Amino acid sequence: MAGDSQSPRGEPVGQQARSRHSSFAGDGGGASLNFRFEGQVIAAREGQSVAAALIAAGIRSWRVNESGHHKGALCCIGYCFECRCRIDGEADRRACLTEVREGMRVERQIGLG
Amino acid sequence: MPNRTADVLIVGAGAFGLSCAWWMSKRRDGSRILVVDEGEFAGGASGRNGAGFRMQWGLELNIRLCQESIRFFETAAEELDYPPGIGLKQDGYLVLAHSEKALKTLEAAVGTQHRFGVPSEILDPAECIKMVPPLGRERLRGGSFCGLDGSASPFLWLDALLRACRRQGVEVIYGVRARSIEPVEAGYRVHLDDGPVGVAKVLICTDWAAPELLAPLGIDVRTEPLPKEILVTAPIPPAVKPILVSLEHKIAVNQVDRGSVIFTVSRARTGTSTHSTSDFLGFAAPKIVDLVPGLAHVPALRAWGGVSSVTPDMQPILGETERDGIFVAVSSYRGFMTSPAVGRIMAAMVLDGDTNDPIASALHPRRFAAGETIIEPLLNQE
Amino acid sequence: MARSIVIIGAGPAGLAAALEAERQGARVTLVDEGQRPGGQIYRQGSPALGGKDVAEAAEIRRKHDLLDAFCRVRARLDYRPNTSAFALFGPREVHVATDERTQVLGADAVILANGVREVAMPFPGWTTPGVMYAGGAQSLIKGQRTLPGRNVVVAGSGPLPIVVAAQILRAGGKVAAFAPLHPVTAGARNLAGLWHGRGIVLEGLRYLATVMKAGVEQLTGFVPIRARGTERLESVVLARLDAAGRVVKGSEREIACDALAINYGFAANSELAAMAGARMRYQQLTGGWLPEVDSFGRSSVEGIFVAGDMAGLRGALVAETEGRLVGAAAATAPEAFVKQSFEQSWRKELTRRRRLCEFQEVVRAMLAQPRALFAVADDDTIICRCENVTVRNLRFAFSAGHLAPNTIKRSTRAAMGWCGGRTCLPMIMALAEIHAKAAPSAMMTPRPLARPVPLSALANPTKGQSDAEQDR
């Protein structure tokens, strides 16, 4: 994979197209790392967003809004703001745009944060 | 529509226009009341303001006008039969002073306020910050606070008035402009976008736009547009309990029930555009961060403009003009917060010819020509 | 003197415009919210993740060709990833923000190429976590190498749900059911259109074959009428609707799943164009409120150009072709722009775009969005997710005659929240249209900021103009 990241467009897409190996969740793509969600240790892969890592771990809700409704990912690309949660103590971070990091603390945001 | 008539035509369906219409219709005396507005619901200054109300003024008439209005806001949901409520929030209003001179003015005003039963008090800087933790300490000298002041949603207030007016038989039409007023034998013929209407009395509640309609009749209403701009943040947990106004920053801060913080920012500007100006965000953000550094991390969601009015002495104009049957109510940028009392006063004046109200007699439209000036100490600071 | 051009959006339209404008000697600043170029259709995952691309080979080729071409000129452009354009003031003043800073970019021309966003149909339970846009699910696969769920129901109109269902399967996932609103043959009688888009048709058929081969249950004409679950989606009820939007008795099918990927159309991200004062028109099927443009993407405001789907949904191939046309036009000083001679020298591209647009008629037949879909929501269904505005709240507003987006917003708070109405407005317009029995006559007045920006970033402006300006 290291070679991929050095490709001319700075991206691995060319390599990916030629790759025969699927690397969907659990298939070994990306170095593995651990972060915490509500204190629980969750395995993720380097390069994944927090939202993707949570979804891959089977978690769908990471916010409960002021009316008590559970919230997770909707647009997955940053404009709907549904996936806001608390990351490393900071409220209202978008899980879909935040890359997951080793040791990151993700918490369910309750109410306005 | 040939031969369309009404007893009273109110031009402008903002807080003044609708409140006046409601107070008139409440009498159920059979008067046919028509309200026209060239814009859309809540599209004018009544829907574009900081949403605050306060009885902390330095002049009896302003204190009384707001005391009465606040009492009305408190029971408006029942009074207007509006179950959603008007978003009333009475967590107080903190007027901040960042200089000794400003603090002296506040102290004098609090003295006046106490004479009229306003439970206001002077707070030192530490007390201000305790009340509003995100406030900046630098230069802060103190403030005056009154716990009965607060805010309501202008949109819900207007919606409540609109529905109550219609239930009581008032016709309210949006998107129709009053182009001109023509005196006729039995009153006036007002030329609307969709045809003329014959009326006995006209009440102009278009604020800064009033002169345009009245000047051709030789009526001199001295008011000018006062554009302001507003910035609103994402909803956050409660951080600013009372409404803040900083005399130095010329910013009012209101965290509404929903959690958003609304910053109303004044600066010397002219015109009647309700669009944000391109340099507004760059102008306002540093001042806001200076005033409430604890909110610097909060995202701004939206900015817009609102055009209020200002008169030569910064006080409202309420009364009958030199033309019999033509009345005017100009807010001088406090239309939302004074609208309940103004509605009552103007309804009595227009329908009964009652001109004995002490507030209205001080605010009559001819005071400028007569050389009368009213000085509100707090406004001259802002 | 070289013209300075600010381009917003690095999808196919923006990239092609950047390439062409640069080729013509313009100084180009390319502003994009993404971390990497490509936009939605050519989304690139993190280099760290690797993994295979589950798109059709032809699409991958197009993506690589465009991105490779971009990489070759990238050093000569002022390319700004992770940057949002949050305001556009007339005529050509673009306000951009990163997390920490803001900057005002002045330019001779601005090209808006910021595409479209997805539109859902509201139904009871559609706010349950696990229900997401089909394109959102696709972005998880493309950008995150992550499946949207273990067992996914895909539903919607147009070609996107087919692609997403196939890509889930190719990525090793399971599709519990596939519910296209219209038969995939909806536009099949348009032979000329099909011919002009034969390459794309072929790609579509291959995706369809993936879905068929996997034996996925196809429920054509079914729409979700209820999602069950609180903290997570547990099942979805799909059913057929009659013309009035009532559920056809006995057609209900409850399907267990942990994700539901839906798409019922697109809305143009046209806020910036409207903010700059460009004349707008309404066309529901191709994105709602769209800026009026001529054949070279010129809007009614001088120096403001539009390219790609934001000028009307027509897909990536049109976007790329149009990007080149618009890039060339924007790189030409207005006084030197002679439309006739431009049409001469760009005849080939203009013809190509026209033909591809004919193919879009085929696609549009699959995109039709019957208003009956909006009858599925009940009174308690939330429409504005940011401000918790329900159908009941909206109907209360409608009852006082608040039927224009501005007045609905004021009387309900809908569209006042974090997303600025990007999610709810198309649905609100549909509900208001049904109530008023008339198409919307005005769009919501667009206000800055098109994206939330921290007060600290607004108070921390980078002085001076864009690099492109400074170099002059």
PDB file of N, CA and C in Angstrom, chain B residues 131-205:
ATOM      1  N   MET B 131     -22.519  35.870  35.624  1.00  0.00           N
ATOM      2  CA  MET B 131     -23.814  35.672  34.967  1.00  0.00           C
ATOM      3  C   MET B 131     -23.638  35.185  33.528  1.00  0.00           C
ATOM      4  N   VAL B 132     -22.605  35.688  32.858  1.00  0.00           N
ATOM      5  CA  VAL B 132     -22.354  35.321  31.449  1.00  0.00           C
ATOM      6  C   VAL B 132     -20.876  34.925  31.311  1.00  0.00           C
ATOM      7  N   PRO B 133     -20.568  33.664  31.598  1.00  0.00           N
ATOM      8  CA  PRO B 133     -19.154  33.253  31.612  1.00  0.00           C
ATOM      9  C   PRO B 133     -18.365  33.529  30.325  1.00  0.00           C
ATOM     10  N   PRO B 134     -18.966  33.469  29.130  1.00  0.00           N
ATOM     11  CA  PRO B 134     -18.122  33.705  27.944  1.00  0.00           C
ATOM     12  C   PRO B 134     -17.682  35.165  27.746  1.00  0.00           C
ATOM     13  N   LEU B 135     -18.198  36.085  28.588  1.00  0.00           N
ATOM     14  CA  LEU B 135     -17.857  37.505  28.419  1.00  0.00           C
ATOM     15  C   LEU B 135     -16.360  37.767  28.573  1.00  0.00           C
ATOM     16  N   GLY B 136     -15.859  38.725  27.796  1.00  0.00           N
ATOM     17  CA  GLY B 136     -14.470  39.145  27.961  1.00  0.00           C
ATOM     18  C   GLY B 136     -14.339  40.104  29.141  1.00  0.00           C
ATOM     19  N   ARG B 137     -13.219  40.004  29.852  1.00  0.00           N
ATOM     20  CA  ARG B 137     -13.012  40.847  31.030  1.00  0.00           C
ATOM     21  C   ARG B 137     -12.461  42.219  30.672  1.00  0.00           C
ATOM     22  N   GLU B 138     -11.695  42.237  29.604  1.00  0.00           N
ATOM     23  CA  GLU B 138     -10.948  43.453  29.285  1.00  0.00           C
ATOM     24  C   GLU B 138     -11.876  44.667  29.150  1.00  0.00           C
ATOM     25  N   ARG B 139     -11.525  45.730  29.810  1.00  0.00           N
ATOM     26  CA  ARG B 139     -12.230  47.019  29.744  1.00  0.00           C
ATOM     27  C   ARG B 139     -13.631  46.980  30.360  1.00  0.00           C
ATOM     28  N   LEU B 140     -14.107  45.824  30.745  1.00  0.00           N
ATOM     29  CA  LEU B 140     -15.470  45.741  31.269  1.00  0.00           C
ATOM     30  C   LEU B 140     -15.564  46.484  32.600  1.00  0.00           C
ATOM     31  N   ARG B 141     -16.501  47.425  32.699  1.00  0.00           N
ATOM     32  CA  ARG B 141     -16.631  48.214  33.925  1.00  0.00           C
ATOM     33  C   ARG B 141     -17.842  47.781  34.762  1.00  0.00           C
ATOM     34  N   GLY B 142     -18.756  47.110  34.125  1.00  0.00           N
ATOM     35  CA  GLY B 142     -19.948  46.694  34.852  1.00  0.00           C
ATOM     36  C   GLY B 142     -21.155  46.749  33.948  1.00  0.00           C
ATOM     37  N   GLY B 143     -22.346  46.634  34.554  1.00  0.00           N
ATOM     38  CA  GLY B 143     -23.539  46.662  33.722  1.00  0.00           C
ATOM     39  C   GLY B 143     -24.772  46.878  34.566  1.00  0.00           C
ATOM     40  N   SER B 144     -25.873  47.123  33.893  1.00  0.00           N
ATOM     41  CA  SER B 144     -27.142  47.182  34.616  1.00  0.00           C
ATOM     42  C   SER B 144     -27.991  46.018  34.152  1.00  0.00           C
ATOM     43  N   PHE B 145     -28.714  45.436  35.118  1.00  0.00           N
ATOM     44  CA  PHE B 145     -29.437  44.199  34.844  1.00  0.00           C
ATOM     45  C   PHE B 145     -30.857  44.295  35.356  1.00  0.00           C
ATOM     46  N   CYS B 146     -31.787  43.765  34.542  1.00  0.00           N
ATOM     47  CA  CYS B 146     -33.168  43.644  35.003  1.00  0.00           C
ATOM     48  C   CYS B 146     -33.686  42.275  34.586  1.00  0.00           C
ATOM     49  N   GLY B 147     -34.135  41.512  35.577  1.00  0.00           N
ATOM     50  CA  GLY B 147     -34.531  40.127  35.334  1.00  0.00           C
ATOM     51  C   GLY B 147     -35.859  39.954  34.618  1.00  0.00           C
ATOM     52  N   LEU B 148     -36.668  41.024  34.522  1.00  0.00           N
ATOM     53  CA  LEU B 148     -37.964  40.878  33.846  1.00  0.00           C
ATOM     54  C   LEU B 148     -37.842  41.094  32.343  1.00  0.00           C
ATOM     55  N   ASP B 149     -36.692  41.627  31.931  1.00  0.00           N
ATOM     56  CA  ASP B 149     -36.477  41.834  30.496  1.00  0.00           C
ATOM     57  C   ASP B 149     -36.169  40.489  29.833  1.00  0.00           C
ATOM     58  N   GLY B 150     -36.208  40.461  28.522  1.00  0.00           N
ATOM     59  CA  GLY B 150     -35.925  39.197  27.856  1.00  0.00           C
ATOM     60  C   GLY B 150     -36.160  39.275  26.372  1.00  0.00           C
ATOM     61  N   SER B 151     -36.679  38.172  25.830  1.00  0.00           N
ATOM     62  CA  SER B 151     -36.909  38.143  24.383  1.00  0.00           C
ATOM     63  C   SER B 151     -38.085  37.236  24.068  1.00  0.00           C
ATOM     64  N   ALA B 152     -38.582  37.376  22.864  1.00  0.00           N
ATOM     65  CA  ALA B 152     -39.604  36.470  22.341  1.00  0.00           C
ATOM     66  C   ALA B 152     -39.288  36.304  20.869  1.00  0.00           C
ATOM     67  N   SER B 153     -39.913  35.332  20.249  1.00  0.00           N
ATOM     68  CA  SER B 153     -39.674  35.130  18.828  1.00  0.00           C
ATOM     69  C   SER B 153     -40.521  36.106  18.020  1.00  0.00           C
ATOM     70  N   PRO B 154     -39.899  37.012  17.285  1.00  0.00           N
ATOM     71  CA  PRO B 154     -40.685  37.936  16.468  1.00  0.00           C
ATOM     72  C   PRO B 154     -41.577  37.198  15.469  1.00  0.00           C
ATOM     73  N   PHE B 155     -41.081  36.057  14.961  1.00  0.00           N
ATOM     74  CA  PHE B 155     -41.865  35.305  13.978  1.00  0.00           C
ATOM     75  C   PHE B 155     -43.133  34.745  14.601  1.00  0.00           C
ATOM     76  N   LEU B 156     -42.988  34.190  15.802  1.00  0.00           N
ATOM     77  CA  LEU B 156     -44.161  33.617  16.456  1.00  0.00           C
ATOM     78  C   LEU B 156     -45.106  34.725  16.900  1.00  0.00           C
ATOM     79  N   TRP B 157     -44.542  35.838  17.338  1.00  0.00           N
ATOM     80  CA  TRP B 157     -45.358  36.998  17.738  1.00  0.00           C
ATOM     81  C   TRP B 157     -46.189  37.469  16.544  1.00  0.00           C
ATOM     82  N   LEU B 158     -45.536  37.610  15.389  1.00  0.00           N
ATOM     83  CA  LEU B 158     -46.253  38.069  14.195  1.00  0.00           C
ATOM     84  C   LEU B 158     -47.277  37.032  13.731  1.00  0.00           C
ATOM     85  N   ASP B 159     -46.905  35.764  13.816  1.00  0.00           N
ATOM     86  CA  ASP B 159     -47.825  34.704  13.382  1.00  0.00           C
ATOM     87  C   ASP B 159     -49.047  34.674  14.300  1.00  0.00           C
ATOM     88  N   ALA B 160     -48.804  34.836  15.607  1.00  0.00           N
ATOM     89  CA  ALA B 160     -49.910  34.849  16.565  1.00  0.00           C
ATOM     90  C   ALA B 160     -50.852  36.026  16.289  1.00  0.00           C
ATOM     91  N   LEU B 161     -50.259  37.200  16.035  1.00  0.00           N
ATOM     92  CA  LEU B 161     -51.076  38.381  15.736  1.00  0.00           C
ATOM     93  C   LEU B 161     -51.857  38.191  14.444  1.00  0.00           C
ATOM     94  N   LEU B 162     -51.160  37.686  13.429  1.00  0.00           N
ATOM     95  CA  LEU B 162     -51.786  37.509  12.118  1.00  0.00           C
ATOM     96  C   LEU B 162     -53.014  36.600  12.215  1.00  0.00           C
ATOM     97  N   ARG B 163     -52.840  35.466  12.896  1.00  0.00           N
ATOM     98  CA  ARG B 163     -53.950  34.521  12.993  1.00  0.00           C
ATOM     99  C   ARG B 163     -55.096  35.106  13.825  1.00  0.00           C
ATOM    100  N   ALA B 164     -54.726  35.795  14.921  1.00  0.00           N
ATOM    101  CA  ALA B 164     -55.765  36.377  15.776  1.00  0.00           C
ATOM    102  C   ALA B 164     -56.519  37.472  15.024  1.00  0.00           C
ATOM    103  N   CYS B 165     -55.794  38.272  14.263  1.00  0.00           N
ATOM    104  CA  CYS B 165     -56.436  39.325  13.461  1.00  0.00           C
ATOM    105  C   CYS B 165     -57.433  38.712  12.490  1.00  0.00           C
ATOM    106  N   ARG B 166     -56.987  37.709  11.782  1.00  0.00           N
ATOM    107  CA  ARG B 166     -57.871  37.108  10.773  1.00  0.00           C
ATOM    108  C   ARG B 166     -59.095  36.473  11.421  1.00  0.00           C
ATOM    109  N   ARG B 167     -58.873  35.829  12.565  1.00  0.00           N
ATOM    110  CA  ARG B 167     -60.024  35.233  13.268  1.00  0.00           C
ATOM    111  C   ARG B 167     -61.030  36.304  13.633  1.00  0.00           C
ATOM    112  N   GLN B 168     -60.546  37.511  13.912  1.00  0.00           N
ATOM    113  CA  GLN B 168     -61.454  38.595  14.320  1.00  0.00           C
ATOM    114  C   GLN B 168     -61.905  39.429  13.137  1.00  0.00           C
ATOM    115  N   GLY B 169     -61.704  38.905  11.933  1.00  0.00           N
ATOM    116  CA  GLY B 169     -62.294  39.542  10.761  1.00  0.00           C
ATOM    117  C   GLY B 169     -61.427  40.556  10.051  1.00  0.00           C
ATOM    118  N   VAL B 170     -60.185  40.725  10.491  1.00  0.00           N
ATOM    119  CA  VAL B 170     -59.292  41.652   9.790  1.00  0.00           C
ATOM    120  C   VAL B 170     -58.825  40.984   8.500  1.00  0.00           C
ATOM    121  N   GLU B 171     -58.813  41.748   7.426  1.00  0.00           N
ATOM    122  CA  GLU B 171     -58.271  41.210   6.189  1.00  0.00           C
ATOM    123  C   GLU B 171     -56.797  41.632   6.095  1.00  0.00           C
ATOM    124  N   VAL B 172     -55.904  40.654   5.996  1.00  0.00           N
ATOM    125  CA  VAL B 172     -54.469  40.945   5.904  1.00  0.00           C
ATOM    126  C   VAL B 172     -53.976  40.410   4.574  1.00  0.00           C
ATOM    127  N   ILE B 173     -53.425  41.310   3.751  1.00  0.00           N
ATOM    128  CA  ILE B 173     -52.967  40.900   2.415  1.00  0.00           C
ATOM    129  C   ILE B 173     -51.490  41.229   2.261  1.00  0.00           C
ATOM    130  N   TYR B 174     -50.729  40.215   1.880  1.00  0.00           N
ATOM    131  CA  TYR B 174     -49.304  40.428   1.608  1.00  0.00           C
ATOM    132  C   TYR B 174     -49.077  40.597   0.110  1.00  0.00           C
ATOM    133  N   GLY B 175     -47.956  41.166  -0.235  1.00  0.00           N
ATOM    134  CA  GLY B 175     -47.589  41.299  -1.644  1.00  0.00           C
ATOM    135  C   GLY B 175     -48.369  42.384  -2.364  1.00  0.00           C
ATOM    136  N   VAL B 176     -48.964  43.270  -1.600  1.00  0.00           N
ATOM    137  CA  VAL B 176     -49.718  44.378  -2.204  1.00  0.00           C
ATOM    138  C   VAL B 176     -49.197  45.698  -1.639  1.00  0.00           C
ATOM    139  N   ARG B 177     -48.799  46.567  -2.533  1.00  0.00           N
ATOM    140  CA  ARG B 177     -48.198  47.827  -2.127  1.00  0.00           C
ATOM    141  C   ARG B 177     -49.225  48.950  -2.208  1.00  0.00           C
ATOM    142  N   ALA B 178     -49.184  49.824  -1.233  1.00  0.00           N
ATOM    143  CA  ALA B 178     -49.992  51.052  -1.319  1.00  0.00           C
ATOM    144  C   ALA B 178     -49.160  52.079  -2.065  1.00  0.00           C
ATOM    145  N   ARG B 179     -49.642  52.485  -3.233  1.00  0.00           N
ATOM    146  CA  ARG B 179     -48.826  53.364  -4.079  1.00  0.00           C
ATOM    147  C   ARG B 179     -49.014  54.835  -3.753  1.00  0.00           C
ATOM    148  N   SER B 180     -50.254  55.223  -3.499  1.00  0.00           N
ATOM    149  CA  SER B 180     -50.489  56.637  -3.198  1.00  0.00           C
ATOM    150  C   SER B 180     -51.799  56.793  -2.448  1.00  0.00           C
ATOM    151  N   ILE B 181     -51.906  57.924  -1.776  1.00  0.00           N
ATOM    152  CA  ILE B 181     -53.113  58.233  -1.017  1.00  0.00           C
ATOM    153  C   ILE B 181     -53.730  59.499  -1.613  1.00  0.00           C
ATOM    154  N   GLU B 182     -54.986  59.397  -1.971  1.00  0.00           N
ATOM    155  CA  GLU B 182     -55.654  60.528  -2.619  1.00  0.00           C
ATOM    156  C   GLU B 182     -56.800  60.994  -1.710  1.00  0.00           C
ATOM    157  N   PRO B 183     -56.754  62.258  -1.289  1.00  0.00           N
ATOM    158  CA  PRO B 183     -57.858  62.748  -0.444  1.00  0.00           C
ATOM    159  C   PRO B 183     -59.149  62.832  -1.260  1.00  0.00           C
ATOM    160  N   VAL B 184     -60.232  62.331  -0.734  1.00  0.00           N
ATOM    161  CA  VAL B 184     -61.534  62.461  -1.389  1.00  0.00           C
ATOM    162  C   VAL B 184     -62.518  62.995  -0.352  1.00  0.00           C
ATOM    163  N   GLU B 185     -63.740  63.200  -0.784  1.00  0.00           N
ATOM    164  CA  GLU B 185     -64.685  63.882   0.093  1.00  0.00           C
ATOM    165  C   GLU B 185     -64.868  63.195   1.446  1.00  0.00           C
ATOM    166  N   ALA B 186     -65.090  61.890   1.391  1.00  0.00           N
ATOM    167  CA  ALA B 186     -65.409  61.191   2.646  1.00  0.00           C
ATOM    168  C   ALA B 186     -64.208  60.459   3.224  1.00  0.00           C
ATOM    169  N   GLY B 187     -63.032  60.955   2.957  1.00  0.00           N
ATOM    170  CA  GLY B 187     -61.856  60.266   3.495  1.00  0.00           C
ATOM    171  C   GLY B 187     -60.754  60.191   2.461  1.00  0.00           C
ATOM    172  N   TYR B 188     -60.330  58.995   2.185  1.00  0.00           N
ATOM    173  CA  TYR B 188     -59.203  58.837   1.266  1.00  0.00           C
ATOM    174  C   TYR B 188     -59.444  57.680   0.315  1.00  0.00           C
ATOM    175  N   ARG B 189     -58.900  57.858  -0.901  1.00  0.00           N
ATOM    176  CA  ARG B 189     -58.855  56.728  -1.816  1.00  0.00           C
ATOM    177  C   ARG B 189     -57.386  56.331  -1.889  1.00  0.00           C
ATOM    178  N   VAL B 190     -57.127  55.102  -1.476  1.00  0.00           N
ATOM    179  CA  VAL B 190     -55.733  54.642  -1.485  1.00  0.00           C
ATOM    180  C   VAL B 190     -55.549  53.717  -2.675  1.00  0.00           C
ATOM    181  N   HIS B 191     -54.546  54.038  -3.481  1.00  0.00           N
ATOM    182  CA  HIS B 191     -54.306  53.238  -4.686  1.00  0.00           C
ATOM    183  C   HIS B 191     -53.341  52.104  -4.360  1.00  0.00           C
ATOM    184  N   LEU B 192     -53.901  50.913  -4.370  1.00  0.00           N
ATOM    185  CA  LEU B 192     -53.108  49.724  -4.090  1.00  0.00           C
ATOM    186  C   LEU B 192     -52.676  49.091  -5.411  1.00  0.00           C
ATOM    187  N   ASP B 193     -51.708  48.204  -5.339  1.00  0.00           N
ATOM    188  CA  ASP B 193     -51.279  47.466  -6.539  1.00  0.00           C
ATOM    189  C   ASP B 193     -52.468  46.852  -7.268  1.00  0.00           C
ATOM    190  N   ASP B 194     -53.435  46.368  -6.506  1.00  0.00           N
ATOM    191  CA  ASP B 194     -54.551  45.651  -7.142  1.00  0.00           C
ATOM    192  C   ASP B 194     -55.818  46.497  -7.195  1.00  0.00           C
ATOM    193  N   GLY B 195     -55.644  47.816  -7.184  1.00  0.00           N
ATOM    194  CA  GLY B 195     -56.813  48.679  -7.360  1.00  0.00           C
ATOM    195  C   GLY B 195     -57.029  49.592  -6.175  1.00  0.00           C
ATOM    196  N   PRO B 196     -57.953  50.562  -6.322  1.00  0.00           N
ATOM    197  CA  PRO B 196     -58.168  51.538  -5.248  1.00  0.00           C
ATOM    198  C   PRO B 196     -59.067  50.995  -4.147  1.00  0.00           C
ATOM    199  N   VAL B 197     -58.911  51.549  -2.973  1.00  0.00           N
ATOM    200  CA  VAL B 197     -59.805  51.223  -1.874  1.00  0.00           C
ATOM    201  C   VAL B 197     -60.193  52.544  -1.203  1.00  0.00           C
ATOM    202  N   GLY B 198     -61.477  52.672  -0.940  1.00  0.00           N
ATOM    203  CA  GLY B 198     -61.962  53.879  -0.281  1.00  0.00           C
ATOM    204  C   GLY B 198     -62.010  53.662   1.221  1.00  0.00           C
ATOM    205  N   VAL B 199     -61.361  54.550   1.977  1.00  0.00           N
ATOM    206  CA  VAL B 199     -61.301  54.347   3.428  1.00  0.00           C
ATOM    207  C   VAL B 199     -61.551  55.667   4.151  1.00  0.00           C
ATOM    208  N   ALA B 200     -61.995  55.534   5.401  1.00  0.00           N
ATOM    209  CA  ALA B 200     -62.204  56.733   6.214  1.00  0.00           C
ATOM    210  C   ALA B 200     -60.899  57.178   6.847  1.00  0.00           C
ATOM    211  N   LYS B 201     -60.108  56.189   7.281  1.00  0.00           N
ATOM    212  CA  LYS B 201     -58.862  56.513   7.988  1.00  0.00           C
ATOM    213  C   LYS B 201     -57.736  55.617   7.501  1.00  0.00           C
ATOM    214  N   VAL B 202     -56.559  56.193   7.543  1.00  0.00           N
ATOM    215  CA  VAL B 202     -55.370  55.437   7.129  1.00  0.00           C
ATOM    216  C   VAL B 202     -54.354  55.493   8.270  1.00  0.00           C
ATOM    217  N   LEU B 203     -53.775  54.340   8.573  1.00  0.00           N
ATOM    218  CA  LEU B 203     -52.701  54.297   9.570  1.00  0.00           C
ATOM    219  C   LEU B 203     -51.455  53.739   8.879  1.00  0.00           C
ATOM    220  N   ILE B 204     -50.409  54.547   8.866  1.00  0.00           N
ATOM    221  CA  ILE B 204     -49.184  54.146   8.171  1.00  0.00           C
ATOM    222  C   ILE B 204     -48.224  53.503   9.165  1.00  0.00           C
ATOM    223  N   CYS B 205     -47.953  52.231   8.943  1.00  0.00           N
ATOM    224  CA  CYS B 205     -47.032  51.501   9.821  1.00  0.00           C
ATOM    225  C   CYS B 205     -45.875  50.930   9.009  1.00  0.00           C
TER     226      CYS B 205
END
